[in-house]
Amino acid sequence: MKKLAKQLIEHVREDWDPVLYGLTALWIAILVIANYGFDAFVAVDQDARAVWRILPFVGFYGIPYAVVLGLLFARGRVDTTTPGLWRALAVGLFVVSLADWFPYHRDVAAYFPGPMRVWVSSVAWNLKSTLCWFTPILAYWLAFDRRHDRTCYGITLKGFDAGPYLLCIGILVPLALWASFQPSFLQQYPTYRPGQAEVYLGVSAWWTVIPYELVYGFDFSFVELYFRGFLVIGLARWLGRSAVLPMVAMYAALHFGKPFAETIGSIIGGYILGVFAYNSRSIAGGIILHLSLAWTMEAAAFVQHSLQGTVVR
């Protein structure tokens, strides 16, 4: 724990610019207030199937990132004339927009009997991260970055010390358990709730829940690869440690629509994980933390609903 705390303190000390950090915090606060106070982003339609409907997502994720990047430029922290940076940013913006917009996982569910479709669609939603997150990132790395980065944006255990992260898990898991008692939490979690599929198959809910939770973990792993791997480790070639701040703004936008406390946690946690990824050049710790928290929240929600007799049979 001391090792991670030292990394965080040193990063903040070396990166600290009160104007930059203050304006970045103000910008993220404006985005959060616009979303939770005025529902400013509800118009982004995740069900639109026309390919051009990906464009609102480009703005949804691009604007939060671009404003912070502009602040970095204004403070003399980044050289925006580098062609490689703009190529990487364009690909990165396409990837996150594609992943959030992509509606065709529902087509897979249409081939299954009606009672199975909710479960199949839920599984397909998480499996699409392989197509929309991992595949284009891997292709870009193979085409442009493998000579500069042998780890594919931090997919490595080299020099990784799991101890401090396990200690963090021991601190954060009780907080997740506390959150499970909040009504807004139980409205959001678990992300898949057993229903018709289990009745149709004549099986216990665990036969559908466990496969779903496994692919749910895939999705979190690939999200970590994108935000802490591609946006921080990958862009550090041009942005250095400044790659963390714009990533946090985009990461906050990813959580809009989730419980308010979860979004605030993502801002703080996203910054901390970004710092750790930048210093270690590994996303292993972030994946471990993410999966531990995600599955703890899912398990806690199942227990709560089970006690109420509303989910697990």
PDB file of C-alpha atoms in Angstrom, residues 12 31 44 52 67 74 78 84 107 152 158 181 194-195 205 221 225 230 245 277-278 292 297 307:
ATOM      1  CA  VAL A  12       0.677  14.508  -8.166  1.00  0.00           C
ATOM      2  CA  LEU A  31     -20.379  17.447 -17.199  1.00  0.00           C
ATOM      3  CA  VAL A  44     -27.674   9.768 -27.073  1.00  0.00           C
ATOM      4  CA  TRP A  52     -24.163   7.360 -39.043  1.00  0.00           C
ATOM      5  CA  VAL A  67     -11.519  20.145 -23.658  1.00  0.00           C
ATOM      6  CA  ALA A  74      -2.864  25.972 -23.312  1.00  0.00           C
ATOM      7  CA  VAL A  78       1.519  18.863 -24.994  1.00  0.00           C
ATOM      8  CA  GLY A  84       1.064  10.162 -34.577  1.00  0.00           C
ATOM      9  CA  ASP A 107     -29.533  -9.602 -33.685  1.00  0.00           C
ATOM     10  CA  CYS A 152       0.289  -4.161 -26.085  1.00  0.00           C
ATOM     11  CA  LYS A 158       6.594  -7.982 -15.694  1.00  0.00           C
ATOM     12  CA  PHE A 181     -27.722  -1.468   0.906  1.00  0.00           C
ATOM     13  CA  PRO A 194     -32.654 -14.315 -13.840  1.00  0.00           C
ATOM     14  CA  GLY A 195     -36.106 -14.659 -15.327  1.00  0.00           C
ATOM     15  CA  ALA A 205     -30.385 -19.411 -12.004  1.00  0.00           C
ATOM     16  CA  SER A 221     -10.848  -6.215 -18.641  1.00  0.00           C
ATOM     17  CA  LEU A 225      -7.148  -2.067 -21.630  1.00  0.00           C
ATOM     18  CA  PHE A 230      -4.391   2.667 -24.745  1.00  0.00           C
ATOM     19  CA  LEU A 245      -6.261  13.816 -16.924  1.00  0.00           C
ATOM     20  CA  ALA A 277      -0.736   2.256 -14.981  1.00  0.00           C
ATOM     21  CA  TYR A 278       1.507   5.122 -16.099  1.00  0.00           C
ATOM     22  CA  SER A 292     -12.821  -7.673  -7.683  1.00  0.00           C
ATOM     23  CA  MET A 297     -21.018  -5.588  -6.320  1.00  0.00           C
ATOM     24  CA  LEU A 307     -33.057 -12.029   0.895  1.00  0.00           C
TER      25      LEU A 307
END
